[in-house]
mmCIF file of C-alpha atoms in Angstrom:
data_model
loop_
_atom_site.group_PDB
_atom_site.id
_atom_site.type_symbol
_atom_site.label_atom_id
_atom_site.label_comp_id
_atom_site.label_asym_id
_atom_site.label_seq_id
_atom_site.Cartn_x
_atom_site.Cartn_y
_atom_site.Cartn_z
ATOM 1 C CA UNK A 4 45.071 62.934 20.158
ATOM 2 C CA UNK A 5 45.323 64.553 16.852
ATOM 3 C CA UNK A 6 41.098 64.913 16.621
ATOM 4 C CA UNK A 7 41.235 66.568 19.951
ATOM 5 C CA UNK A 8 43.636 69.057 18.661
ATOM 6 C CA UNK A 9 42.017 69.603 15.458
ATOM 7 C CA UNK A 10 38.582 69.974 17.517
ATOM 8 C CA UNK A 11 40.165 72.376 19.803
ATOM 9 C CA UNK A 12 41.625 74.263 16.723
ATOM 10 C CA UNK A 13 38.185 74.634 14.959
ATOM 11 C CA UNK A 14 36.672 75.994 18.086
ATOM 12 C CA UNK A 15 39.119 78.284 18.241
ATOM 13 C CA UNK A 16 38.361 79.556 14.536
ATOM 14 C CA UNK A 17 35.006 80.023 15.592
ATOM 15 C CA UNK A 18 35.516 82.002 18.489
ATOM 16 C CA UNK A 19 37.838 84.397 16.589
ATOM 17 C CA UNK A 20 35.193 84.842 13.722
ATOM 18 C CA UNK A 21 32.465 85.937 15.976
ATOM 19 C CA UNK A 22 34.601 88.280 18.133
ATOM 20 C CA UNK A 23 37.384 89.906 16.051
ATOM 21 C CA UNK A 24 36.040 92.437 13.261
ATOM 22 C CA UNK A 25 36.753 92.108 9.885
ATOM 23 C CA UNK A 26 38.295 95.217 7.630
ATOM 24 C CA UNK A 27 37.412 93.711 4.321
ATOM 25 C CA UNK A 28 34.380 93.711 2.339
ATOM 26 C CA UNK A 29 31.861 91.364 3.760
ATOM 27 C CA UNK A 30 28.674 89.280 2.229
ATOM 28 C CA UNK A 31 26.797 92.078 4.252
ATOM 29 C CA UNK A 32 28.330 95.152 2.397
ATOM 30 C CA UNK A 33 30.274 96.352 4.856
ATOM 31 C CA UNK A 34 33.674 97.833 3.817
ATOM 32 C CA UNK A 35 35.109 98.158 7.699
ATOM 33 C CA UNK A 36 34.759 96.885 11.058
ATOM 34 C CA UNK A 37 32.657 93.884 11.471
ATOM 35 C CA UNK A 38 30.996 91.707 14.145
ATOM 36 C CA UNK A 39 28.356 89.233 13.119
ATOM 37 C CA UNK A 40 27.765 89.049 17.183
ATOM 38 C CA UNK A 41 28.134 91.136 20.228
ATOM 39 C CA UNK A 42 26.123 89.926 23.553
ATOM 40 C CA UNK A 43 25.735 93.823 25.695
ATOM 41 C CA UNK A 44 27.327 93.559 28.857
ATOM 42 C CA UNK A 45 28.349 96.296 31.146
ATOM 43 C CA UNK A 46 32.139 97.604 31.111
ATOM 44 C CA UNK A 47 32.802 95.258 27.468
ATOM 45 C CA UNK A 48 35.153 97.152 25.547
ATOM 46 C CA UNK A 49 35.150 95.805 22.159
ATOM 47 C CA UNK A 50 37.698 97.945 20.294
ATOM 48 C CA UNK A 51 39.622 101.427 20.399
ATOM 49 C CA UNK A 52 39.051 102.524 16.642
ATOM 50 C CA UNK A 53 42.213 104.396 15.150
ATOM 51 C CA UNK A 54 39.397 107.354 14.565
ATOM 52 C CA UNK A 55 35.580 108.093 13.289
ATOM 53 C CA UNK A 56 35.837 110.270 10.383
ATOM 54 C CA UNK A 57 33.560 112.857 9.122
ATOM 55 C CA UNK A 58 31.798 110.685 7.319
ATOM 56 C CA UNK A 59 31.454 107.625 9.135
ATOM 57 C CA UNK A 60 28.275 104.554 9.565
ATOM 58 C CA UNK A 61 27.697 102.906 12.532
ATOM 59 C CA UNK A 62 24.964 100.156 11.226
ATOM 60 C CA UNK A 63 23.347 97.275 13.763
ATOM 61 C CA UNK A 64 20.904 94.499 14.355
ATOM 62 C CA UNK A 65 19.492 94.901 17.696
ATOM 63 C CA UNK A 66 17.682 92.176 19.544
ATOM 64 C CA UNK A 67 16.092 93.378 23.063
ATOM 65 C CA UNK A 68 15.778 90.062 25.366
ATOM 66 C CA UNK A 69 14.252 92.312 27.838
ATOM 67 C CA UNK A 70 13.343 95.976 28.143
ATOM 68 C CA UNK A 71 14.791 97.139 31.387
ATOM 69 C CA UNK A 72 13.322 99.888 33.363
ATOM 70 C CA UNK A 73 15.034 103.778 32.415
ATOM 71 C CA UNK A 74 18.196 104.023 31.035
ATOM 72 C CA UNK A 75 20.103 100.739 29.459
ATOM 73 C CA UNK A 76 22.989 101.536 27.001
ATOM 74 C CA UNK A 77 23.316 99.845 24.617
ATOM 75 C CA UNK A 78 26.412 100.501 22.091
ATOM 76 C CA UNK A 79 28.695 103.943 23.169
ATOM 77 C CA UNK A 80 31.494 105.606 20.714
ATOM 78 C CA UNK A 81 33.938 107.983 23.011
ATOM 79 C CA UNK A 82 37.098 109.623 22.872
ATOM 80 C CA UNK A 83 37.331 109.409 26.445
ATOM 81 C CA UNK A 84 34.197 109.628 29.334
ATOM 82 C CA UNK A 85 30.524 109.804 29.093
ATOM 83 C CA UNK A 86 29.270 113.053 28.274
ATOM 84 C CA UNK A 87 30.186 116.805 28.288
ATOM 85 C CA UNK A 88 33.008 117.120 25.834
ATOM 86 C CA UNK A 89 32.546 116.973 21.880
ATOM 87 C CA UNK A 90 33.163 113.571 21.068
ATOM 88 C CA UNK A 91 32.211 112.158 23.967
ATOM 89 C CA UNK A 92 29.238 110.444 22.383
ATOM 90 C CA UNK A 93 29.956 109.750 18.447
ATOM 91 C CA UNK A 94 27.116 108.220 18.851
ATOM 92 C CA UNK A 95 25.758 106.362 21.849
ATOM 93 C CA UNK A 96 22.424 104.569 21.861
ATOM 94 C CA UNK A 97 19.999 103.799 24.648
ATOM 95 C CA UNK A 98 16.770 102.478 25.319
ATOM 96 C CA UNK A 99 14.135 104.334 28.404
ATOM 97 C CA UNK A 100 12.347 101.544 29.673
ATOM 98 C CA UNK A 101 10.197 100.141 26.064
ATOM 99 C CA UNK A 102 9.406 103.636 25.375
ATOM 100 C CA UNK A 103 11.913 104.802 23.092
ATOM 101 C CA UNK A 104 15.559 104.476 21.754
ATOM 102 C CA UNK A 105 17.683 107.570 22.524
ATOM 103 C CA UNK A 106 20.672 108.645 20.083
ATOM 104 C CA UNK A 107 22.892 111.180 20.565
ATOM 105 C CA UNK A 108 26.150 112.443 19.050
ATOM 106 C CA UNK A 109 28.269 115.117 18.350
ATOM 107 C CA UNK A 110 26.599 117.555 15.680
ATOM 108 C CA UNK A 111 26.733 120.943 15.255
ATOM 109 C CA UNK A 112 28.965 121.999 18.661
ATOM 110 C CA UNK A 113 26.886 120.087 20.643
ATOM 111 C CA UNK A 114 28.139 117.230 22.389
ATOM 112 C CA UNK A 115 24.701 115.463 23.411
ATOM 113 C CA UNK A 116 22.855 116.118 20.289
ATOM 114 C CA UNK A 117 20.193 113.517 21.057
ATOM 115 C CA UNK A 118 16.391 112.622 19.857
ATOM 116 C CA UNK A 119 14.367 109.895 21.271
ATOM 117 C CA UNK A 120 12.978 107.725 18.667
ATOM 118 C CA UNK A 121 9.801 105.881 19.953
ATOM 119 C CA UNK A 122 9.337 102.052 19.678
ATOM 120 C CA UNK A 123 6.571 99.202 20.285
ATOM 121 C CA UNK A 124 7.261 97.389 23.428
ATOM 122 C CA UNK A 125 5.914 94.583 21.765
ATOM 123 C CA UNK A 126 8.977 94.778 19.238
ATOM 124 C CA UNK A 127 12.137 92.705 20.347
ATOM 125 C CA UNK A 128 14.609 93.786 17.115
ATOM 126 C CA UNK A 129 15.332 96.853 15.298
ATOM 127 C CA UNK A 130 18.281 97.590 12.607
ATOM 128 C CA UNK A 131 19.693 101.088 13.336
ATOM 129 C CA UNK A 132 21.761 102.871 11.058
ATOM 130 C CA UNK A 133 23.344 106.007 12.500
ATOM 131 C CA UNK A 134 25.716 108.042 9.720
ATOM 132 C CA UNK A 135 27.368 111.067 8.781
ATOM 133 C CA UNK A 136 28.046 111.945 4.478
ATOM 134 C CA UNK A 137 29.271 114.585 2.795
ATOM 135 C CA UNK A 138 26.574 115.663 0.312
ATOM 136 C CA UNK A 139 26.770 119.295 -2.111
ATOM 137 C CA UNK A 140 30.011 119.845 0.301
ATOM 138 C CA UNK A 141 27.757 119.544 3.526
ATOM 139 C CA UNK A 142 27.955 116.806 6.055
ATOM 140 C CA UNK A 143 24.689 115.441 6.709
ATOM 141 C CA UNK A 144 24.067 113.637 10.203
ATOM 142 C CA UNK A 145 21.260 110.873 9.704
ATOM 143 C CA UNK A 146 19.604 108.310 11.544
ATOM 144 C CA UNK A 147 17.627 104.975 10.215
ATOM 145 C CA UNK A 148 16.027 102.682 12.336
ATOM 146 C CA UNK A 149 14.894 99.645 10.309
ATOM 147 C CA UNK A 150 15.460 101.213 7.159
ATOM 148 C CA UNK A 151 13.859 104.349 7.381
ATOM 149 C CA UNK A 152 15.606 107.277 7.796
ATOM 150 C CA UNK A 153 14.075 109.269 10.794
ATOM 151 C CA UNK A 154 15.718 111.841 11.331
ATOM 152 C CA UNK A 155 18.568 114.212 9.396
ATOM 153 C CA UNK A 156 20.175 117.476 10.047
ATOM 154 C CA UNK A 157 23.508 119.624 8.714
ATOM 155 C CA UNK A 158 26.466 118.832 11.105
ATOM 156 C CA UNK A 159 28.231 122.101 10.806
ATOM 157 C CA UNK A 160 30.178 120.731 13.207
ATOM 158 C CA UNK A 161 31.498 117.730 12.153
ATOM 159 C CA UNK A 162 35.115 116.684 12.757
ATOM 160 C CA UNK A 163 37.476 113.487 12.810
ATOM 161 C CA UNK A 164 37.837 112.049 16.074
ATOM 162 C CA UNK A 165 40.926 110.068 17.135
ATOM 163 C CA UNK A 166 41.281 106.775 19.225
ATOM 164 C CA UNK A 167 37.746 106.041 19.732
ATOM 165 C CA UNK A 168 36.468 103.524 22.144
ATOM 166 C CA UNK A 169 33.431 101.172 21.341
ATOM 167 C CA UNK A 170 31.551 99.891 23.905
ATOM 168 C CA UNK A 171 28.722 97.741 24.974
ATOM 169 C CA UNK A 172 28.308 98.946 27.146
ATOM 170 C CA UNK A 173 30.297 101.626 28.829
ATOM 171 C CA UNK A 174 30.677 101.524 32.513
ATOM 172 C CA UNK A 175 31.305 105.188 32.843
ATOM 173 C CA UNK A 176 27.349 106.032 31.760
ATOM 174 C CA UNK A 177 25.905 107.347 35.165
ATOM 175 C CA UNK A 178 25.474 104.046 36.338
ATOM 176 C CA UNK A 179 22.843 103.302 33.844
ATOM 177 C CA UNK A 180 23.292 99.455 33.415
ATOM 178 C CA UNK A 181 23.439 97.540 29.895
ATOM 179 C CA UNK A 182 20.648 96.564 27.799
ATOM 180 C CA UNK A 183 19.885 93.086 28.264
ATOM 181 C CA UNK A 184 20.246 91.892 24.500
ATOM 182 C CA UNK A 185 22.561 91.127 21.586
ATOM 183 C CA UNK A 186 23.974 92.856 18.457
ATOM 184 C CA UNK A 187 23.840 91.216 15.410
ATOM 185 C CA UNK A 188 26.063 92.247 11.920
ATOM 186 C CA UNK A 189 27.451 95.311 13.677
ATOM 187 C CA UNK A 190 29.044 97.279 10.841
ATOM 188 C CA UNK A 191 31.604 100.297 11.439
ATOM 189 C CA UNK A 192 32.434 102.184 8.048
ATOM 190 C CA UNK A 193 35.022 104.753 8.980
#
Protein backbone atom coordinates (compact mmCIF):
# COMPACT_ATOMS: atom_id res chain seq x y z
CA UNK A 1 0.00 0.00 0.00
CA UNK A 2 2.81 2.26 0.77
CA UNK A 3 4.17 2.08 -3.25
CA UNK A 4 0.72 3.04 -4.27
CA UNK A 5 0.88 6.04 -2.13
CA UNK A 6 4.29 6.98 -2.95
CA UNK A 7 3.25 6.46 -6.81
CA UNK A 8 0.27 8.55 -6.33
CA UNK A 9 2.48 11.20 -4.52
CA UNK A 10 5.07 11.44 -7.41
CA UNK A 11 2.33 11.92 -9.89
CA UNK A 12 1.13 14.45 -8.03
CA UNK A 13 4.66 16.32 -8.05
CA UNK A 14 4.54 16.10 -11.59
CA UNK A 15 1.35 17.51 -12.21
CA UNK A 16 2.12 20.54 -9.97
CA UNK A 17 5.51 21.17 -11.84
CA UNK A 18 3.98 21.41 -15.21
CA UNK A 19 0.97 23.55 -14.16
CA UNK A 20 1.91 25.93 -11.30
CA UNK A 21 4.54 28.75 -12.34
CA UNK A 22 7.58 29.20 -10.75
CA UNK A 23 8.80 32.88 -9.29
CA UNK A 24 12.42 31.96 -9.01
CA UNK A 25 15.15 31.93 -11.39
CA UNK A 26 14.88 29.03 -13.70
CA UNK A 27 17.55 26.87 -15.95
CA UNK A 28 15.74 28.92 -18.76
CA UNK A 29 16.59 32.49 -17.41
CA UNK A 30 13.52 33.43 -16.42
CA UNK A 31 13.32 35.54 -13.20
CA UNK A 32 9.19 35.28 -12.88
CA UNK A 33 6.30 33.33 -13.83
CA UNK A 34 6.97 30.05 -15.37
CA UNK A 35 5.24 27.17 -17.22
CA UNK A 36 7.34 24.61 -19.00
CA UNK A 37 3.69 23.54 -20.55
CA UNK A 38 0.38 25.01 -21.37
CA UNK A 39 -2.01 22.90 -23.89
CA UNK A 40 -4.53 26.20 -25.53
CA UNK A 41 -7.93 25.53 -24.77
CA UNK A 42 -10.81 27.87 -24.89
CA UNK A 43 -12.05 29.67 -21.53
CA UNK A 44 -8.43 28.21 -19.54
CA UNK A 45 -7.57 30.76 -17.17
CA UNK A 46 -4.15 30.12 -16.07
CA UNK A 47 -3.44 32.92 -13.58
CA UNK A 48 -4.62 36.55 -12.43
CA UNK A 49 -1.07 38.28 -12.22
CA UNK A 50 -0.84 40.83 -9.19
CA UNK A 51 0.06 43.43 -12.27
CA UNK A 52 2.23 43.87 -15.71
CA UNK A 53 4.57 46.60 -15.14
CA UNK A 54 6.01 49.05 -17.46
CA UNK A 55 8.55 47.05 -18.27
CA UNK A 56 7.40 43.68 -18.49
CA UNK A 57 8.37 40.17 -21.04
CA UNK A 58 5.98 37.90 -22.03
CA UNK A 59 8.41 35.12 -23.78
CA UNK A 60 6.91 31.59 -25.42
CA UNK A 61 7.47 28.45 -27.37
CA UNK A 62 4.64 27.98 -29.63
CA UNK A 63 3.82 24.72 -31.31
CA UNK A 64 0.76 24.96 -33.93
CA UNK A 65 -0.82 21.24 -34.19
CA UNK A 66 -3.08 22.72 -36.69
CA UNK A 67 -3.67 26.09 -38.31
CA UNK A 68 -7.33 26.77 -37.98
CA UNK A 69 -9.21 28.84 -40.39
CA UNK A 70 -9.40 33.04 -39.25
CA UNK A 71 -9.02 33.99 -35.94
CA UNK A 72 -7.57 31.38 -33.12
CA UNK A 73 -6.18 33.04 -29.91
CA UNK A 74 -3.75 31.92 -28.68
CA UNK A 75 -2.34 33.49 -25.22
CA UNK A 76 -4.54 36.93 -23.97
CA UNK A 77 -3.26 39.42 -21.00
CA UNK A 78 -6.49 41.60 -19.71
CA UNK A 79 -7.51 43.66 -16.98
CA UNK A 80 -10.92 42.77 -17.63
CA UNK A 81 -12.81 41.98 -21.37
CA UNK A 82 -11.56 41.69 -24.83
CA UNK A 83 -10.94 44.83 -26.42
CA UNK A 84 -11.79 48.59 -26.26
CA UNK A 85 -10.31 49.78 -23.02
CA UNK A 86 -6.41 50.36 -22.43
CA UNK A 87 -5.29 47.31 -21.00
CA UNK A 88 -7.55 45.23 -22.37
CA UNK A 89 -4.95 43.47 -24.47
CA UNK A 90 -1.32 43.68 -22.66
CA UNK A 91 -0.66 41.72 -25.18
CA UNK A 92 -2.83 39.13 -26.88
CA UNK A 93 -1.62 36.93 -29.71
CA UNK A 94 -3.45 35.29 -32.57
CA UNK A 95 -2.97 33.43 -35.56
CA UNK A 96 -5.43 34.26 -39.19
CA UNK A 97 -5.70 31.05 -40.69
CA UNK A 98 -1.46 30.11 -41.55
CA UNK A 99 -1.12 33.53 -42.78
CA UNK A 100 0.15 35.46 -40.04
CA UNK A 101 0.44 35.92 -36.18
CA UNK A 102 -1.37 39.06 -34.94
CA UNK A 103 -0.07 41.00 -31.68
CA UNK A 104 -1.54 43.67 -30.17
CA UNK A 105 -1.23 45.64 -26.93
CA UNK A 106 -1.57 48.67 -25.24
CA UNK A 107 1.05 51.34 -26.61
CA UNK A 108 0.89 54.73 -27.01
CA UNK A 109 -3.13 55.38 -25.95
CA UNK A 110 -4.12 52.85 -28.07
CA UNK A 111 -5.69 49.90 -26.79
CA UNK A 112 -5.41 47.51 -29.98
CA UNK A 113 -2.03 48.51 -31.06
CA UNK A 114 -1.61 45.47 -33.30
CA UNK A 115 0.74 44.31 -36.43
CA UNK A 116 0.40 41.10 -38.20
CA UNK A 117 3.59 39.33 -38.46
CA UNK A 118 3.56 36.84 -41.45
CA UNK A 119 4.54 33.12 -41.11
CA UNK A 120 5.18 29.85 -43.35
CA UNK A 121 2.29 27.56 -43.16
CA UNK A 122 4.68 24.98 -43.49
CA UNK A 123 6.18 26.10 -39.98
CA UNK A 124 4.55 24.30 -36.87
CA UNK A 125 6.75 26.34 -33.91
CA UNK A 126 7.79 29.77 -33.34
CA UNK A 127 9.39 31.43 -29.99
CA UNK A 128 7.76 34.88 -29.49
CA UNK A 129 9.06 37.34 -27.29
CA UNK A 130 6.76 40.32 -26.73
CA UNK A 131 8.41 43.17 -24.16
CA UNK A 132 8.36 46.52 -22.92
CA UNK A 133 12.11 48.33 -21.35
CA UNK A 134 12.95 51.39 -20.25
CA UNK A 135 15.90 52.56 -22.39
CA UNK A 136 17.57 56.59 -22.27
CA UNK A 137 14.29 57.09 -19.90
CA UNK A 138 11.92 55.85 -22.80
CA UNK A 139 9.89 52.71 -22.74
CA UNK A 140 10.41 50.81 -25.76
CA UNK A 141 7.55 48.28 -26.89
CA UNK A 142 9.25 45.31 -28.91
CA UNK A 143 8.37 42.23 -30.47
CA UNK A 144 10.70 38.98 -31.39
CA UNK A 145 9.50 36.11 -33.02
CA UNK A 146 12.21 33.42 -33.01
CA UNK A 147 14.79 35.64 -31.97
CA UNK A 148 14.54 38.42 -34.13
CA UNK A 149 13.21 41.42 -33.13
CA UNK A 150 10.49 42.54 -35.71
CA UNK A 151 9.13 45.16 -34.77
CA UNK A 152 9.79 48.24 -32.02
CA UNK A 153 8.21 51.50 -31.27
CA UNK A 154 8.20 54.31 -28.17
CA UNK A 155 5.22 53.47 -25.82
CA UNK A 156 4.50 56.94 -24.68
CA UNK A 157 1.89 55.41 -23.18
CA UNK A 158 2.98 52.89 -21.10
CA UNK A 159 1.54 52.25 -17.62
CA UNK A 160 1.32 49.46 -14.80
CA UNK A 161 -1.65 47.47 -15.01
CA UNK A 162 -3.23 45.76 -11.98
CA UNK A 163 -4.80 42.20 -11.56
CA UNK A 164 -4.17 40.90 -14.90
CA UNK A 165 -5.70 37.80 -16.26
CA UNK A 166 -3.72 35.26 -18.50
CA UNK A 167 -5.42 33.25 -20.69
CA UNK A 168 -5.30 30.56 -23.24
CA UNK A 169 -7.42 31.23 -24.41
CA UNK A 170 -9.99 33.77 -23.45
CA UNK A 171 -13.57 32.99 -24.00
CA UNK A 172 -14.62 36.57 -24.18
CA UNK A 173 -12.61 37.06 -27.82
CA UNK A 174 -15.63 37.46 -30.29
CA UNK A 175 -16.11 33.96 -30.38
CA UNK A 176 -12.89 33.37 -32.11
CA UNK A 177 -12.02 29.79 -30.86
CA UNK A 178 -8.43 28.65 -29.47
CA UNK A 179 -5.51 27.74 -31.40
CA UNK A 180 -5.19 24.17 -31.59
CA UNK A 181 -1.55 23.81 -30.08
CA UNK A 182 0.67 23.96 -27.00
CA UNK A 183 2.97 26.46 -25.19
CA UNK A 184 6.14 25.46 -24.24
CA UNK A 185 8.66 27.46 -21.44
CA UNK A 186 6.13 30.27 -21.14
CA UNK A 187 8.06 32.97 -19.27
CA UNK A 188 6.31 36.13 -17.56
CA UNK A 189 8.99 38.75 -16.26
CA UNK A 190 6.98 41.41 -14.52
Amino acid sequence: MKAVNRSVFIWMLVILAYSIPCTTPTSTGCKGHYWKEIVISQGNLITTLKYIGKEYKVAFDLEINSYGSGWNQVIHFTTGGNVGKYGQRIPVVFTDGSDYIQIASAVNGNGNYYINVPIDPQVQEYHIEISQSLYHNKYWYNIAINHVSVFTVENTDAQKFENVEMWAADPRSWGDPALYGILRNVCVDI
